[in-house]
Short mmCIF file of C-alpha atoms and ligand atoms in Angstrom, two decimals:
data_model
loop_
_atom_site.label_atom_id
_atom_site.label_comp_id
_atom_site.label_asym_id
_atom_site.label_seq_id
_atom_site.Cartn_x
_atom_site.Cartn_y
_atom_site.Cartn_z
CA MET A 8 6.31 123.29 146.23
CA THR A 9 4.08 124.29 143.32
CA TRP A 10 3.71 122.03 140.25
CA PHE A 11 6.01 124.45 138.41
CA THR A 12 8.91 124.33 140.88
CA LYS A 13 8.36 120.57 141.17
CA PHE A 14 8.62 120.27 137.39
CA LEU A 15 11.76 122.44 137.25
CA SER A 16 13.51 120.26 139.81
CA SER A 17 12.56 117.06 137.96
CA SER A 18 15.08 115.50 135.61
CA LEU A 19 12.93 116.26 132.53
CA GLY A 20 12.27 119.85 133.69
CA LYS A 21 16.00 120.53 134.09
CA LYS A 22 16.80 119.14 130.64
CA LEU A 23 13.97 121.12 129.05
CA LEU A 24 15.22 124.32 130.66
CA MET A 25 18.74 123.59 129.41
CA ALA A 26 17.43 122.99 125.88
CA LEU A 27 15.22 126.10 125.77
CA THR A 28 17.86 128.44 127.21
CA GLY A 29 20.46 126.85 124.90
CA LEU A 30 18.33 127.51 121.82
CA PHE A 31 17.79 131.12 122.88
CA LEU A 32 21.55 131.54 123.34
CA ILE A 33 22.11 130.07 119.84
CA LEU A 34 19.77 132.77 118.49
CA PHE A 35 21.69 135.41 120.45
CA LEU A 36 24.97 134.18 118.93
CA ALA A 37 23.61 134.61 115.38
CA VAL A 38 22.47 138.20 116.10
CA HIS A 39 25.68 139.05 117.99
CA LEU A 40 27.84 137.75 115.15
CA THR A 41 25.93 139.79 112.54
CA GLY A 42 26.55 142.97 114.56
CA ASN A 43 30.20 142.17 115.26
CA LEU A 44 31.00 141.48 111.59
CA GLN A 45 30.65 145.24 111.07
CA LEU A 46 34.01 145.56 112.84
CA LEU A 47 35.56 144.26 109.62
CA LYS A 48 34.18 147.16 107.54
CA ASP A 49 36.86 149.55 106.37
CA ASP A 50 35.08 152.61 107.84
CA GLY A 51 37.12 153.38 110.97
CA GLY A 52 34.60 151.58 113.22
CA LYS A 53 31.72 153.94 112.27
CA SER A 54 29.04 151.30 111.49
CA PHE A 55 29.97 149.20 114.53
CA ASN A 56 29.89 152.20 116.89
CA VAL A 57 26.46 153.30 115.64
CA TYR A 58 25.21 149.71 116.08
CA ALA A 59 26.76 149.34 119.58
CA GLU A 60 25.34 152.70 120.73
CA PHE A 61 21.86 151.62 119.59
CA MET A 62 22.15 148.18 121.24
CA SER A 63 23.34 149.58 124.58
CA THR A 64 20.73 152.36 124.84
CA ASN A 65 17.55 150.96 123.23
CA PRO A 66 15.10 150.01 126.06
CA LEU A 67 13.72 146.93 124.26
CA VAL A 68 17.24 145.59 123.53
CA GLN A 69 18.21 146.26 127.15
CA THR A 70 15.22 144.23 128.40
CA ILE A 71 16.15 141.33 126.08
CA SER A 72 19.74 141.70 127.32
CA LYS A 73 18.60 141.14 130.94
CA GLY A 74 16.82 137.97 129.80
CA ASN A 75 19.97 136.94 127.96
CA PHE A 76 22.06 137.19 131.15
CA ALA A 77 19.38 135.29 133.10
CA PHE A 78 19.39 132.52 130.46
CA ILE A 79 23.20 132.24 130.55
CA LEU A 80 23.03 131.89 134.34
CA ILE A 81 20.19 129.32 134.25
CA HIS A 82 21.96 127.33 131.49
CA ALA A 83 25.24 127.24 133.45
CA VAL A 84 23.71 126.52 136.89
CA TYR A 85 21.46 123.73 135.61
CA ALA A 86 24.36 122.21 133.65
CA LEU A 87 26.32 122.07 136.90
CA ILE A 88 23.42 120.50 138.82
CA ILE A 89 22.83 117.86 136.11
CA THR A 90 26.56 117.02 135.92
CA VAL A 91 26.88 116.64 139.70
CA GLN A 92 23.72 114.50 139.91
CA ASN A 93 24.89 112.27 137.06
CA ARG A 94 28.33 111.85 138.61
CA LYS A 95 26.66 110.80 141.87
CA ALA A 96 24.37 108.36 140.05
CA ARG A 97 27.30 107.26 137.83
CA GLY A 98 24.87 107.54 134.94
CA PRO A 99 25.43 108.85 131.42
CA VAL A 100 26.13 112.53 130.79
CA GLY A 101 22.97 114.66 131.16
CA TYR A 102 22.62 115.31 127.46
CA ALA A 103 20.93 113.06 124.97
CA GLN A 104 23.53 110.91 123.22
CA THR A 105 23.95 111.22 119.48
CA SER A 106 26.00 109.11 117.13
CA GLY A 107 29.43 109.89 115.63
CA LYS A 108 32.91 110.06 117.13
CA SER A 109 33.08 113.83 117.57
CA SER A 110 29.54 113.91 118.96
CA ILE A 111 30.41 111.34 121.61
CA TRP A 112 33.60 113.24 122.49
CA ALA A 113 31.69 116.54 122.69
CA SER A 114 28.81 115.02 124.69
CA ARG A 115 31.25 113.59 127.26
CA ASN A 116 33.01 116.94 127.57
CA MET A 117 30.06 119.35 127.54
CA GLY A 118 30.92 120.34 131.14
CA ILE A 119 34.55 121.20 130.35
CA LEU A 120 33.58 122.96 127.10
CA GLY A 121 30.87 124.92 128.92
CA THR A 122 33.34 125.93 131.67
CA LEU A 123 35.81 127.21 129.03
CA ILE A 124 33.03 129.26 127.43
CA LEU A 125 32.09 130.64 130.87
CA ILE A 126 35.70 131.70 131.52
CA PHE A 127 35.76 133.30 128.06
CA LEU A 128 32.53 135.15 128.88
CA VAL A 129 33.90 136.57 132.15
CA VAL A 130 36.98 137.97 130.34
CA HIS A 131 34.89 139.10 127.35
CA LEU A 132 32.21 140.88 129.38
CA LYS A 133 34.78 142.58 131.62
CA HIS A 134 36.65 144.13 128.68
CA PHE A 135 33.74 145.04 126.39
CA TRP A 136 30.32 144.97 128.04
CA ALA A 137 31.39 146.36 131.46
CA GLU A 138 33.53 148.97 129.71
CA MET A 139 30.55 150.12 127.62
CA HIS A 140 28.12 150.21 130.56
CA PHE A 141 30.28 151.25 133.52
CA GLY A 142 33.60 152.45 132.05
CA SER A 143 34.62 155.74 130.50
CA VAL A 144 34.79 154.98 126.78
CA PRO A 145 36.09 157.98 124.76
CA THR A 146 33.58 159.36 122.26
CA VAL A 147 33.86 160.07 118.53
CA ASN A 148 31.74 162.40 116.45
CA ILE A 149 29.63 160.50 113.91
CA ASP A 150 27.44 162.67 111.67
CA GLY A 151 27.25 165.41 114.34
CA LYS A 152 26.47 163.02 117.22
CA GLU A 153 28.87 162.06 120.04
CA VAL A 154 29.02 158.25 120.11
CA ARG A 155 31.16 156.03 122.37
CA ASP A 156 34.10 154.52 120.46
CA LEU A 157 33.64 150.85 121.43
CA ALA A 158 35.27 149.86 118.11
CA GLY A 159 38.45 151.55 119.39
CA ILE A 160 38.37 149.43 122.59
CA VAL A 161 37.83 146.21 120.58
CA ASN A 162 40.58 147.25 118.16
CA TYR A 163 42.98 147.79 121.09
CA TRP A 164 42.35 144.32 122.59
CA PHE A 165 42.42 142.59 119.19
CA HIS A 166 46.02 143.74 118.80
CA VAL A 167 47.09 141.95 122.02
CA GLU A 168 48.51 138.49 121.16
CA TRP A 169 47.29 136.53 124.21
CA TYR A 170 43.84 138.05 123.90
CA VAL A 171 43.48 137.04 120.24
CA ALA A 172 44.82 133.53 121.04
CA LEU A 173 42.29 133.18 123.88
CA TYR A 174 39.43 134.12 121.54
CA VAL A 175 40.50 131.67 118.85
CA PHE A 176 40.97 128.84 121.38
CA CYS A 177 37.62 129.50 123.08
CA MET A 178 35.81 129.65 119.73
CA ALA A 179 37.03 126.09 119.08
CA ALA A 180 35.47 125.10 122.43
CA LEU A 181 32.27 126.92 121.43
CA GLY A 182 32.23 124.97 118.15
CA PHE A 183 32.42 121.58 119.90
CA HIS A 184 29.83 122.69 122.46
CA LEU A 185 27.41 123.70 119.68
CA TRP A 186 28.23 120.60 117.61
CA HIS A 187 26.64 118.44 120.28
CA GLY A 188 24.31 120.96 121.96
CA PHE A 189 22.26 121.96 118.91
CA ALA A 190 20.96 118.48 117.98
CA SER A 191 20.73 117.51 121.66
CA ALA A 192 18.39 120.44 122.38
CA PHE A 193 16.06 119.38 119.55
CA GLN A 194 16.12 115.80 120.82
CA THR A 195 15.29 116.90 124.40
CA LEU A 196 12.39 119.01 123.13
CA GLY A 197 11.09 115.96 121.27
CA LEU A 198 11.50 117.80 117.97
CA ASN A 199 13.26 114.86 116.37
CA HIS A 200 11.59 112.99 113.58
CA LEU A 201 13.18 110.41 111.30
CA LYS A 202 12.29 112.62 108.34
CA TYR A 203 13.95 115.77 109.75
CA ASN A 204 16.80 114.39 111.88
CA GLY A 205 19.23 114.57 108.95
CA LEU A 206 18.33 118.20 108.27
CA ILE A 207 18.52 119.23 111.96
CA SER A 208 21.88 117.52 112.29
CA PHE A 209 23.18 119.21 109.10
CA VAL A 210 22.00 122.71 110.13
CA GLY A 211 23.37 122.21 113.67
CA ARG A 212 26.77 121.10 112.43
CA ALA A 213 26.98 123.84 109.81
CA PHE A 214 26.12 126.40 112.54
CA ALA A 215 28.68 124.85 114.92
CA ILE A 216 31.43 125.31 112.30
CA ILE A 217 30.51 128.57 110.55
CA VAL A 218 29.51 130.74 113.55
CA PRO A 219 32.56 130.06 115.80
CA ALA A 220 34.85 130.27 112.72
CA LEU A 221 33.51 133.74 111.89
CA PHE A 222 33.75 134.82 115.57
CA ALA A 223 37.40 133.67 115.56
CA ALA A 224 38.07 135.37 112.20
CA ILE A 225 37.18 138.82 113.59
CA PRO A 226 40.08 139.11 116.12
CA LEU A 227 42.45 137.35 113.71
CA LEU A 228 41.70 139.69 110.78
CA MET A 229 41.78 142.77 113.02
CA PHE A 230 45.12 141.63 114.47
CA PHE A 231 46.58 141.63 110.94
CA ASP A 232 44.74 144.89 110.09
CA ILE A 233 42.70 143.24 107.33
CA SER A 234 39.34 144.91 106.62
CA PHE A 235 36.86 144.86 103.74
C1 LIG B 17 34.76 138.45 117.75
C2 LIG B 17 34.08 138.08 118.77
C3 LIG B 17 33.25 139.00 119.62
C4 LIG B 17 33.21 140.36 119.68
C5 LIG B 17 34.01 141.37 118.88
C6 LIG B 17 32.23 140.72 120.67
C7 LIG B 17 31.93 142.01 121.06
C8 LIG B 17 31.09 142.36 122.08
C9 LIG B 17 30.86 143.69 122.55
C10 LIG B 17 31.55 144.93 121.98
C11 LIG B 17 29.94 143.65 123.56
C12 LIG B 17 29.37 144.82 124.38
C13 LIG B 17 28.18 145.38 123.65
C14 LIG B 17 27.40 146.35 124.48
O1 LIG B 17 27.20 146.12 125.66
O2 LIG B 17 26.92 147.32 123.91
C15 LIG B 17 29.60 142.26 123.74
C16 LIG B 17 28.67 141.78 124.64
C17 LIG B 17 28.39 140.46 124.84
N1 LIG B 17 28.98 139.39 124.21
FE1 LIG B 17 30.31 139.48 122.71
N2 LIG B 17 31.67 139.58 121.17
C18 LIG B 17 32.27 138.50 120.56
C19 LIG B 17 32.02 137.16 120.79
C20 LIG B 17 31.12 136.69 121.72
C21 LIG B 17 30.83 135.28 121.95
C22 LIG B 17 31.45 134.14 121.16
C23 LIG B 17 29.90 135.22 122.94
C24 LIG B 17 29.28 134.02 123.58
C25 LIG B 17 29.85 132.85 123.66
C26 LIG B 17 29.61 136.59 123.35
C27 LIG B 17 28.75 136.94 124.34
C28 LIG B 17 28.43 138.23 124.71
C29 LIG B 17 27.41 138.57 125.70
C30 LIG B 17 26.56 137.59 126.47
C31 LIG B 17 27.38 139.97 125.76
C32 LIG B 17 26.46 140.82 126.60
C33 LIG B 17 25.28 141.12 125.70
C34 LIG B 17 24.14 141.78 126.39
O3 LIG B 17 24.27 142.94 126.78
O4 LIG B 17 23.09 141.12 126.48
N3 LIG B 17 30.36 137.44 122.59
N4 LIG B 17 30.29 141.49 122.84
#
């Protein structure tokens, strides 16, 4: 065993990996949301389709995407290992504890919340990502260029009741997961300081409310055919 693999299997190494991958995934969520908000533009899906075509064909984005999938896998597998080890040791949950009722509830249920998000991801990736990369998405002509109509696929699913309900429910789970995870990641990385704790906590909680709420608003608004 090298020092690196030894470190990764240590308790601190596992928590650090969870925190770093978690922070990367938080960054991904912010970028993903910005792109997806284009679905709400009243332009027949044009802006979103141009964006999606760029994201699914650009080599640099595709390399980052592979890293993104690896980070999701590492984050989920290590979460499972930490949870099992803590259950065996009957110790506290493998995340740093923070104060507040909702924080304690979220920290105790990070495993369940994470599992819900994982189930959401399997459904989500099957219908959108796999369709874009391995399916036969019809094309539309945008400014003389044939572009796959991913907006049409999203629009179809966001008019299916159970699908919209699943998204809204899972975004609530994502909110609770982020509510605890954001501050916990900073604490694990040792980036907590009495002077900045208040700010980190505020930014984390604002992110945990605003980002999932906007993600949930997209299917809801599309379901009722509301665009801007
Ligand atoms: C309104 C909500 C959402 C919409 C409309 C949406 C839409 C999409 C679409 C169309 C793709 C395929 C893009 C492509 O491959 O070119 C995609 C990929 C993906 N989505 Fe979402 N998404 C939403 C929410 C989320 C959430 C909340 C998460 C995470 C919890 C998420 C995680 C992912 C991941 C990991 C990928 C694969 C990205 C990659 O290729 O690296 N999405 N999404």
